[in-house]
Short mmCIF file of C-alpha atoms and ligand atoms in Angstrom, two decimals:
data_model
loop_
_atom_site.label_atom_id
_atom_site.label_comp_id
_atom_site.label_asym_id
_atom_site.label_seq_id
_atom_site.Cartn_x
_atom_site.Cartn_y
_atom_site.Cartn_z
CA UNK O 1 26.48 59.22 254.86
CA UNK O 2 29.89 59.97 256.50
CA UNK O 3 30.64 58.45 260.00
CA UNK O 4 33.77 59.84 261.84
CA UNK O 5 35.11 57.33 263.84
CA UNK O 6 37.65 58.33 266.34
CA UNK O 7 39.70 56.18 267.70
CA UNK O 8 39.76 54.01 264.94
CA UNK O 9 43.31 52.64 264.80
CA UNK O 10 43.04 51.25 268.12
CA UNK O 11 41.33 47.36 269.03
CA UNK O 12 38.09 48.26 268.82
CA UNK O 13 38.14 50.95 266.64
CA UNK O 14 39.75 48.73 263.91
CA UNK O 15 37.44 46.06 264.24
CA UNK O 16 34.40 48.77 263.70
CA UNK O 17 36.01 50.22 260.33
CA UNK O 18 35.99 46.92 258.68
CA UNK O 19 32.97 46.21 259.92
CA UNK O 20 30.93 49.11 258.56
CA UNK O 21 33.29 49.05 255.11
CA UNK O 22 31.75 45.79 254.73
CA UNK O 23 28.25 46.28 256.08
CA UNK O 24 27.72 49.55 254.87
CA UNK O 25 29.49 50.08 251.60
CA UNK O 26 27.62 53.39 250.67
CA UNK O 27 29.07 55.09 253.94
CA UNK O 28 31.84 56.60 254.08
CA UNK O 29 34.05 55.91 257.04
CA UNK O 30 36.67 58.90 258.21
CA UNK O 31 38.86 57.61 261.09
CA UNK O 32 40.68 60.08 263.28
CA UNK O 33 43.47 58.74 265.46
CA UNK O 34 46.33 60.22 267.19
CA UNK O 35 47.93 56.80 267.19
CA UNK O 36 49.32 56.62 270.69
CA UNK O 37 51.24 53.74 271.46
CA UNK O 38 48.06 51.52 271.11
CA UNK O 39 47.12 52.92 267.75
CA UNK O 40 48.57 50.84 264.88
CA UNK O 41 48.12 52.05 261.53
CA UNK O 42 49.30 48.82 260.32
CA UNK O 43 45.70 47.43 261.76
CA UNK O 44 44.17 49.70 259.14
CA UNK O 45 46.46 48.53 256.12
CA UNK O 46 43.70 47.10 254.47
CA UNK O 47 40.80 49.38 254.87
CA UNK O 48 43.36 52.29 253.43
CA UNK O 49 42.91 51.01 250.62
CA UNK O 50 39.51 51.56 250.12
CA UNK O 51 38.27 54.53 248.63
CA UNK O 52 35.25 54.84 251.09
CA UNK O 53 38.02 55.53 253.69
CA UNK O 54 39.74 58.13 255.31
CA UNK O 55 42.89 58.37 257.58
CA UNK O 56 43.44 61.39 259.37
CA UNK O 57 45.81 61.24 262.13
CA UNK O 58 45.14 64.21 264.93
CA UNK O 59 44.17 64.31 268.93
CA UNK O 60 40.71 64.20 270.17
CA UNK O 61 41.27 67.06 272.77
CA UNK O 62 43.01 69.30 269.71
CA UNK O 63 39.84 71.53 269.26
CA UNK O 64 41.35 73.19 266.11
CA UNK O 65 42.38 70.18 264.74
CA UNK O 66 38.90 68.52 265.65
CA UNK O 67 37.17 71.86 263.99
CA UNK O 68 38.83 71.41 260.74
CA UNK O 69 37.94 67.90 260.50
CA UNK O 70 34.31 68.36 260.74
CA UNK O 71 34.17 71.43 258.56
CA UNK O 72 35.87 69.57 255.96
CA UNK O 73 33.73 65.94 256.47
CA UNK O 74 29.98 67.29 257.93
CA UNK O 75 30.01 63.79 259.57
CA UNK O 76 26.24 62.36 260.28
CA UNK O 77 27.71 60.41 262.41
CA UNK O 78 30.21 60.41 265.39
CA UNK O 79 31.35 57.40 266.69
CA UNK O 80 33.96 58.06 270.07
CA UNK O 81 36.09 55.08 270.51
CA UNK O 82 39.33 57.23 271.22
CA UNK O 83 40.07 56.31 275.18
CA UNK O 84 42.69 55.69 277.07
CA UNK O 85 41.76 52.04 278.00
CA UNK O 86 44.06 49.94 280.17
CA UNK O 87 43.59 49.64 283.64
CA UNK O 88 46.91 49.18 285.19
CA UNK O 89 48.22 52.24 283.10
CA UNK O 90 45.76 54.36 284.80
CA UNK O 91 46.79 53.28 288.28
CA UNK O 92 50.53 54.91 286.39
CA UNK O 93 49.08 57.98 285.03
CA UNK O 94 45.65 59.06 285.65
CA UNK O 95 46.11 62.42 284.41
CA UNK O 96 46.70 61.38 280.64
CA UNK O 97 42.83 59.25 281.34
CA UNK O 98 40.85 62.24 282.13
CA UNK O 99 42.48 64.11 279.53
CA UNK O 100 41.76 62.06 276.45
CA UNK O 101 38.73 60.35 277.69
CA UNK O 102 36.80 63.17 279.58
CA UNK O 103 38.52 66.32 277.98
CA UNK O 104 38.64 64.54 274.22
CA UNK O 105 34.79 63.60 275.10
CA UNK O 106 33.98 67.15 275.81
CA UNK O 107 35.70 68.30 272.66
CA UNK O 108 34.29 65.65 270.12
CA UNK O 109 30.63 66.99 271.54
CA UNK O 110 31.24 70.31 270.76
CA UNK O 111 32.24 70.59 267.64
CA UNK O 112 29.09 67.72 266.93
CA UNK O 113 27.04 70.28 268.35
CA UNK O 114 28.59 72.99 266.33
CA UNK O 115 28.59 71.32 263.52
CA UNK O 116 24.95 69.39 263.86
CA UNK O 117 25.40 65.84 264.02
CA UNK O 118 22.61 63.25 263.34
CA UNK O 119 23.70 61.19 266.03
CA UNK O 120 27.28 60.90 268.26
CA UNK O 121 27.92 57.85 269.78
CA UNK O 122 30.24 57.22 273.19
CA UNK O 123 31.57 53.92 273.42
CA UNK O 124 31.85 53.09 277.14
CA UNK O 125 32.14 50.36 279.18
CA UNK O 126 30.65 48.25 281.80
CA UNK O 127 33.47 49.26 284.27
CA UNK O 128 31.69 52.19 285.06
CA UNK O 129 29.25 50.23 287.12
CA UNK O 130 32.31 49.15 289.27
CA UNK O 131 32.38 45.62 290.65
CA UNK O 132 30.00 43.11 291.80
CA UNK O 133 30.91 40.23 294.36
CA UNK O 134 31.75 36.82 293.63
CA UNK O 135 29.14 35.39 295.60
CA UNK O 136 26.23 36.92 294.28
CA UNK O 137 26.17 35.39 290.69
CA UNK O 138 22.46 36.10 290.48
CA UNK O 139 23.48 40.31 290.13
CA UNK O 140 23.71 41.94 287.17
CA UNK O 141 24.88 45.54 285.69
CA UNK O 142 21.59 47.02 284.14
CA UNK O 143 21.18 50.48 282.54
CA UNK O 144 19.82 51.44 286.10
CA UNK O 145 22.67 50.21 287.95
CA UNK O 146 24.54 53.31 289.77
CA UNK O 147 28.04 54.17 288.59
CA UNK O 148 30.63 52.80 291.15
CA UNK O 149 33.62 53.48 289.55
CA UNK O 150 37.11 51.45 290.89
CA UNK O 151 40.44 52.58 288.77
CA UNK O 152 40.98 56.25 287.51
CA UNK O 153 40.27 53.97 283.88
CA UNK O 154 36.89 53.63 285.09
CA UNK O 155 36.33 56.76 287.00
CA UNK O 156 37.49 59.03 283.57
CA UNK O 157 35.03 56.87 281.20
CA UNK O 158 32.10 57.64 283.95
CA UNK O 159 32.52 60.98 283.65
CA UNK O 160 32.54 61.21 280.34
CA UNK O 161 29.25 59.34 280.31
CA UNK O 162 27.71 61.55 282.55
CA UNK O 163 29.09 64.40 280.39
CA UNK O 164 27.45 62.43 277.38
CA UNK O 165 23.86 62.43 279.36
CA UNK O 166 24.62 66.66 280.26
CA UNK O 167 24.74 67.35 276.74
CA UNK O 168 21.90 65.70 275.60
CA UNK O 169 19.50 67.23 278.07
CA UNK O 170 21.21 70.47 278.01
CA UNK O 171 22.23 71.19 274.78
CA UNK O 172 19.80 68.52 273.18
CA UNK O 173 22.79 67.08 271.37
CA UNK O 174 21.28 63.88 269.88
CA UNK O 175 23.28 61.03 271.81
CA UNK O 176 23.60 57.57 272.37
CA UNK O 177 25.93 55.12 274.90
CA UNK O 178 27.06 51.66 274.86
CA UNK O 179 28.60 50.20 278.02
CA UNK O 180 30.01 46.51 276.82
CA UNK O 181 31.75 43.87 278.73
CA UNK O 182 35.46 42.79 278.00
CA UNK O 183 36.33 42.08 274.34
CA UNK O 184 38.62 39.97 272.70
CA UNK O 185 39.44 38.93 269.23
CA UNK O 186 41.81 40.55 266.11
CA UNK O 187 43.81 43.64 266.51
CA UNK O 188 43.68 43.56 270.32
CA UNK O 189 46.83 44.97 271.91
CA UNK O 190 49.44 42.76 273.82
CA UNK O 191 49.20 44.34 276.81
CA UNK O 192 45.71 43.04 277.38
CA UNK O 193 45.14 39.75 279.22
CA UNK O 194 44.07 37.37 276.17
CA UNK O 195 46.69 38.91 273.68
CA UNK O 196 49.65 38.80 275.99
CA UNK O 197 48.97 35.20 277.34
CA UNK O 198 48.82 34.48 273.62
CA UNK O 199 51.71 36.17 273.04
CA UNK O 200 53.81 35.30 275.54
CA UNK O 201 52.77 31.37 275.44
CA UNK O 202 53.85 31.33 272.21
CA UNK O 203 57.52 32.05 272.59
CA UNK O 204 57.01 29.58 276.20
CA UNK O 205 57.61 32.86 278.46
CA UNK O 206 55.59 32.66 282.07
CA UNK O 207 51.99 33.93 281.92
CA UNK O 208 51.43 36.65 285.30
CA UNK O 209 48.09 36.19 286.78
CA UNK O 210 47.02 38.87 289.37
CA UNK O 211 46.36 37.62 292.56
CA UNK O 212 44.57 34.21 292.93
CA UNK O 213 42.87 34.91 289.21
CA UNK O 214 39.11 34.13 290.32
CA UNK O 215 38.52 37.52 289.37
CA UNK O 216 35.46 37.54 286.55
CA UNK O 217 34.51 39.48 283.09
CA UNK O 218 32.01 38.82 280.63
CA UNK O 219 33.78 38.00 277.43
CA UNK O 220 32.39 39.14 274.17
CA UNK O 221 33.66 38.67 270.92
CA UNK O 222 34.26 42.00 269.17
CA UNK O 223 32.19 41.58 266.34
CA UNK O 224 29.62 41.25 267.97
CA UNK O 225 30.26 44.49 270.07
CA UNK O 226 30.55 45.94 266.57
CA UNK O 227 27.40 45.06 265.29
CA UNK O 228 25.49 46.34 268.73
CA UNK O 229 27.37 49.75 268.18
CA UNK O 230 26.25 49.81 264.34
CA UNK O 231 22.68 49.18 265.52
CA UNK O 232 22.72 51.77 268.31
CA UNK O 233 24.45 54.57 266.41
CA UNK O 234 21.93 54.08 263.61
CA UNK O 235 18.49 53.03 265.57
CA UNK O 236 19.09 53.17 269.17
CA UNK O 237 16.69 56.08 270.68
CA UNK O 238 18.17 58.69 271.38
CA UNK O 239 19.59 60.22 274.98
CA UNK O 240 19.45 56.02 276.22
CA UNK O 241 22.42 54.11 277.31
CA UNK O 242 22.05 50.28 276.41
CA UNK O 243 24.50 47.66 277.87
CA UNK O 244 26.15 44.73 275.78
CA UNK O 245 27.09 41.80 277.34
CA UNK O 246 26.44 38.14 276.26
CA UNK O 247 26.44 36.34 278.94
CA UNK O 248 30.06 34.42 279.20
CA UNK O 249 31.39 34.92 282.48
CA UNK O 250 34.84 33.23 283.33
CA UNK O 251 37.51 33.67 285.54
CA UNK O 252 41.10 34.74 284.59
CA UNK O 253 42.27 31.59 285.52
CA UNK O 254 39.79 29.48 283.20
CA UNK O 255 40.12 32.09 280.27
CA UNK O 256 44.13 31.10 280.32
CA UNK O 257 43.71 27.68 280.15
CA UNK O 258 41.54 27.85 277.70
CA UNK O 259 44.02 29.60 275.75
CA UNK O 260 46.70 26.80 276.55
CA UNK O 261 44.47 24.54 275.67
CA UNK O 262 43.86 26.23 272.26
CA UNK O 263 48.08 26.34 272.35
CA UNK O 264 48.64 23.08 273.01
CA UNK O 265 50.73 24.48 275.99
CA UNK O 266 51.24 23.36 280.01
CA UNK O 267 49.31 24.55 282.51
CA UNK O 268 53.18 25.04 284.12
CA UNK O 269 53.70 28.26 282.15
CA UNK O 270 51.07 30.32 284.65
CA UNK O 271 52.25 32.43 287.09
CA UNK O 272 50.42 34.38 289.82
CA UNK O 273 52.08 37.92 290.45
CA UNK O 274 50.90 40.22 292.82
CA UNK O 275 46.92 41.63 292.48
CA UNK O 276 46.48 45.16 290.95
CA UNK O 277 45.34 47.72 293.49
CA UNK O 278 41.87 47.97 293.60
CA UNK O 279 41.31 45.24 291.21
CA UNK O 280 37.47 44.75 290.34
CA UNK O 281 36.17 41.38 291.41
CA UNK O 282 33.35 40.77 288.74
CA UNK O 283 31.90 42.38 285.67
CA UNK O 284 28.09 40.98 284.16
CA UNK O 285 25.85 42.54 281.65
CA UNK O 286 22.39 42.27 281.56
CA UNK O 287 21.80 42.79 277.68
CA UNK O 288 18.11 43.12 278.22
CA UNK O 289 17.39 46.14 276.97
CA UNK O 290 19.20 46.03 273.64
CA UNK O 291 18.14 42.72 272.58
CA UNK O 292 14.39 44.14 273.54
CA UNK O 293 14.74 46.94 271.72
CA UNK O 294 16.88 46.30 268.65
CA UNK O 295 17.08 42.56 268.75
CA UNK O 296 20.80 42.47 269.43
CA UNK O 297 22.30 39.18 270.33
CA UNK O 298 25.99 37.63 270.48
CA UNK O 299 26.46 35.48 267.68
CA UNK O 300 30.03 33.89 268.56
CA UNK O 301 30.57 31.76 271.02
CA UNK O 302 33.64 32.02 273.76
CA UNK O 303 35.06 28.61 272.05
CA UNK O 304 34.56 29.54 268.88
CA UNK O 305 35.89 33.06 269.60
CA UNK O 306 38.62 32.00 271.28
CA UNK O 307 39.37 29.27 268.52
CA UNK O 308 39.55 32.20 265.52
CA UNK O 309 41.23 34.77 268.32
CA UNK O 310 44.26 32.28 268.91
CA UNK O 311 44.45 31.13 264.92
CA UNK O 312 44.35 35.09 264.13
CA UNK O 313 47.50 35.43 266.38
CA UNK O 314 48.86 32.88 264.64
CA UNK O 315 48.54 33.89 261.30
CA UNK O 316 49.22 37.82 261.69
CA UNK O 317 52.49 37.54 263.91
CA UNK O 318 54.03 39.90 262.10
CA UNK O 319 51.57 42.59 263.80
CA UNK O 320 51.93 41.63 267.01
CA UNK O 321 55.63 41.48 267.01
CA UNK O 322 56.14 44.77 265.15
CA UNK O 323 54.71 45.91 268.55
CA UNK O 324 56.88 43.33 270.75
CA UNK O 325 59.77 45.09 269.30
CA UNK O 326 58.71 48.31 270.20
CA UNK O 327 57.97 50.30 272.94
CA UNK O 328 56.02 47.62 274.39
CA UNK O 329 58.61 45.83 275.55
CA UNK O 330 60.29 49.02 278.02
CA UNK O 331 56.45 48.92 279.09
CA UNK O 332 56.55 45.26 279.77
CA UNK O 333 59.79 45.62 282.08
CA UNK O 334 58.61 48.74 283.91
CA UNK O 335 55.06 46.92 285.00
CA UNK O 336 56.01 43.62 285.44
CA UNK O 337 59.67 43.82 286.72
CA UNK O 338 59.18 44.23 290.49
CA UNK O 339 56.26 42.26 290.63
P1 LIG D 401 42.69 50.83 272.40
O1 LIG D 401 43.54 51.31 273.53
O2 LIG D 401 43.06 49.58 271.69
O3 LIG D 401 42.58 51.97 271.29
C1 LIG D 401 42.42 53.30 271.60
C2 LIG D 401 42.68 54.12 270.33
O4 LIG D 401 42.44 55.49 270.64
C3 LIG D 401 44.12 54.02 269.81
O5 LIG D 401 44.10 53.86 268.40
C4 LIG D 401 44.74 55.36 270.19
O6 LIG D 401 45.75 55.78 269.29
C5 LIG D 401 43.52 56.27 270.14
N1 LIG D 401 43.68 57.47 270.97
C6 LIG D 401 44.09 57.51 272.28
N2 LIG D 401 44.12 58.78 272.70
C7 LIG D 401 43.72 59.55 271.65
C8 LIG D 401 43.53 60.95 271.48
N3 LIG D 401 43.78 61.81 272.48
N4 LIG D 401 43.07 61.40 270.28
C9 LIG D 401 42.83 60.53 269.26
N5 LIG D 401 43.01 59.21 269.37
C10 LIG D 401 43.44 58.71 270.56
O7 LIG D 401 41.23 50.74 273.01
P2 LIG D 401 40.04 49.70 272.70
O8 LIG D 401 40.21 48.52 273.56
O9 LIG D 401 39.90 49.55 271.26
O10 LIG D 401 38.81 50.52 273.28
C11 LIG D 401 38.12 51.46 272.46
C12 LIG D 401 36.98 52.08 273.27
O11 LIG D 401 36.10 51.05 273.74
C13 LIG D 401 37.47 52.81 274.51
O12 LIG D 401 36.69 53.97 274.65
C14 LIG D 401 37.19 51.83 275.65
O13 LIG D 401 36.92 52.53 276.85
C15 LIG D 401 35.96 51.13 275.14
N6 LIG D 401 35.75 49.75 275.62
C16 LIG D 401 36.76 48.83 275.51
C17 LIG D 401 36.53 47.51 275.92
C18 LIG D 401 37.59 46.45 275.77
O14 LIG D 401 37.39 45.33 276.22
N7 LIG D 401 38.71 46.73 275.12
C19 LIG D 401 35.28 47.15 276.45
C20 LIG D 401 34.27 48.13 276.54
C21 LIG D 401 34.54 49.42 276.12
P1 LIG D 402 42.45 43.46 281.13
O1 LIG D 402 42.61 42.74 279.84
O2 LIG D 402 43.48 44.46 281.54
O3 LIG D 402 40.99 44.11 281.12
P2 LIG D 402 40.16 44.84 282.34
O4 LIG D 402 41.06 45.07 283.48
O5 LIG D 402 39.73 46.10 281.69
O6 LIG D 402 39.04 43.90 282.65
O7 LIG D 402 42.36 42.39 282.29
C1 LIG D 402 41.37 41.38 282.31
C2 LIG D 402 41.51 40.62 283.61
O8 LIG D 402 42.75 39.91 283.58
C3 LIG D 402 41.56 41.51 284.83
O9 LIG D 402 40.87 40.87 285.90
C4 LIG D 402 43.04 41.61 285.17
C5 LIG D 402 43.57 40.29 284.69
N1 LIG D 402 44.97 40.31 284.20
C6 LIG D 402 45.91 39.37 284.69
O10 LIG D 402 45.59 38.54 285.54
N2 LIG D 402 47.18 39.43 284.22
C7 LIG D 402 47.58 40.34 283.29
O11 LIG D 402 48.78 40.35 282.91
C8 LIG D 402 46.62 41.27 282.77
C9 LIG D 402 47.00 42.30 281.74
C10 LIG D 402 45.32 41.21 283.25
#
């Protein structure tokens, strides 16, 4: 079978093209990527050099390009990872967001209908149920919960779900969705919280916490997203959404020191900069349905996670600072320098 994955250079994406190499050696895994300034090819060194794999670099919303991909691959399977995905550079640009995450969306599906797919898979998020509040810690986003989107980040990967759930009952186009909490673990971009604190701990620089950092997510190690997406894409019923979550809520502020812990660095190195606008208060899954269903449950714990996240940074820091060197760091200076 041949699974185009889209997206695939990216954090996620990465993670998901090792895993099915490995889990699924008869497949045959076809990434496309534009490789924007989060896609790394470097993150895909290794899997390039398998001969079940296929790089093809190329933009989700490039129809033509898109066209030519699946008449030369007939994927089975479409995976979408491709996204914009970070917050505070939606709040900069929202334009580029519904572009490549509801226009990109809209192509992918078309040429899957075109084409026939067995199954194509969005990879969404749980910010598309919006926030809950921080004194209510008996709430939960379900499958039912309404979409209450915050950021344009948030608003762009709703309506590509709801685009998702418009195909399906009007073309029939055989579909699936995973919303999943916050990830964190190898190949994850600097610019994220976990990375950068990481990062910038490392070389003793000052770690910028928005607002009073109470704010919560639901960590999940991204294997174990992975391994729900592999399950869904392959025996999830079709036209359902299923949420993955495990059930590790923390604030910013205790995520942090955890990593300093992990560092062996002072508490003294946090710094709280001003909030983002709009900034969501509290993200938690209810994983119900999937672990009902499919029997999908985390298998990594936040310490262990954590523990194998930090020694990864450690051991690869040639990746992350071919990146530091980069554009990243213009990006750094025009988000954080006023703030
Ligand atoms: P990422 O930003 O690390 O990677 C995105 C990848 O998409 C990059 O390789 C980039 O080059 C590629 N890309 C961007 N625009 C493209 C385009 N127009 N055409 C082709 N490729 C393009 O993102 P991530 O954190 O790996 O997230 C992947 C997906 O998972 C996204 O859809 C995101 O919404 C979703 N998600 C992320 C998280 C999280 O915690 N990171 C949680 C839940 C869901
Ligand atoms: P992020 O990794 O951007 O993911 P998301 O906004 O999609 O949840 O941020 C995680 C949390 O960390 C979020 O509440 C914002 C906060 N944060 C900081 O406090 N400082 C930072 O420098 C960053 C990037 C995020």
């Amino acid at each position: 079978m041949t699974i185009l994955v889209t997206g695939g250079a990216g954090f996620i994406g990465s993670n998901f093209v090792y895993y099915e190499l490995n889990k699924h050696p008869e497949d045959r895994v076809v990434c496309l990527d534009a490789l924007t300034y989060a896609g790394n090819l470097e993150s895909l060194e290794e899997a390039m050099k398998n001969p079940q794999f296929r790089f093809v670099r190329g933009d989700i919303t490039d129809r033509a390009a898109v066209e030519k991909l699946f008449e030369e691959e007939r994927p089975e399977i479409v995976v979408n990872f491709a996204a914009e995905s970070h917050v505070d550079r939606s709040v900069e640009d929202p334009g580029l967001f519904i572009r490549t995450n509801v226009l990109g969306t809209q192509t992918m599906m078309d040429a899957s209908r075109k084409y026939g797919v067995k199954r194509y898979h969005q990879v969404s998020t749980d910010e598309v149920y919006g926030d809950l509040p921080l004194d209510r810690p008996d709430l939960f986003f379900t499958e039912e919960t309404h979409l209450h989107t915050s950021s344009p980040y948030s608003a762009s990967k709703a309506g590509a779900d709801l685009l998702v759930l418009a195909y399906a009952r009007t073309f029939g186009l055989p579909v699936s969705i995973t919303r999943c909490s916050n990830n964190y673990g190898p190949y994850h971009f600097p610019e994220k919280l976990i990375p950068l604190m990481i990062t910038r701990a490392l070389a003793d620089e000052s770690l910028p916490v928005y607002g009073n950092g109470l704010n919560v997510r639901d960590w999940l190690y991204v294997e174990d997203h992975c391994a729900a997406i592999d399950l869904v894409m392959r025996r999830g019923r079709e036209g359902e959404v299923y949420n993955v979550g495990g059930h590790n809520e923390r604030t910013n502020l205790d995520v942090v020191k955890t990593v300093l812990r992990e560092l062996g660095k002072p508490e003294s190195l946090i710094t709280y900069v001003k909030d983002r606008p709009g900034h969501d208060r509290r993200y938690a899954i209810d994983p119900t349905k999937i672990h009902n269903e499919l029997g999908w449950l985390p298998e990594t714990t936040f310490d262990e996670g954590i523990h194998r996240t930090v020694q990864w940074y450690l051991d690869h820091q040639d990746w992350w600072k071919h990146i530091l060197a980069g554009e990243y760091q213009n990006y750094y200076e025009h988000m954080y320098g006023n703030r």
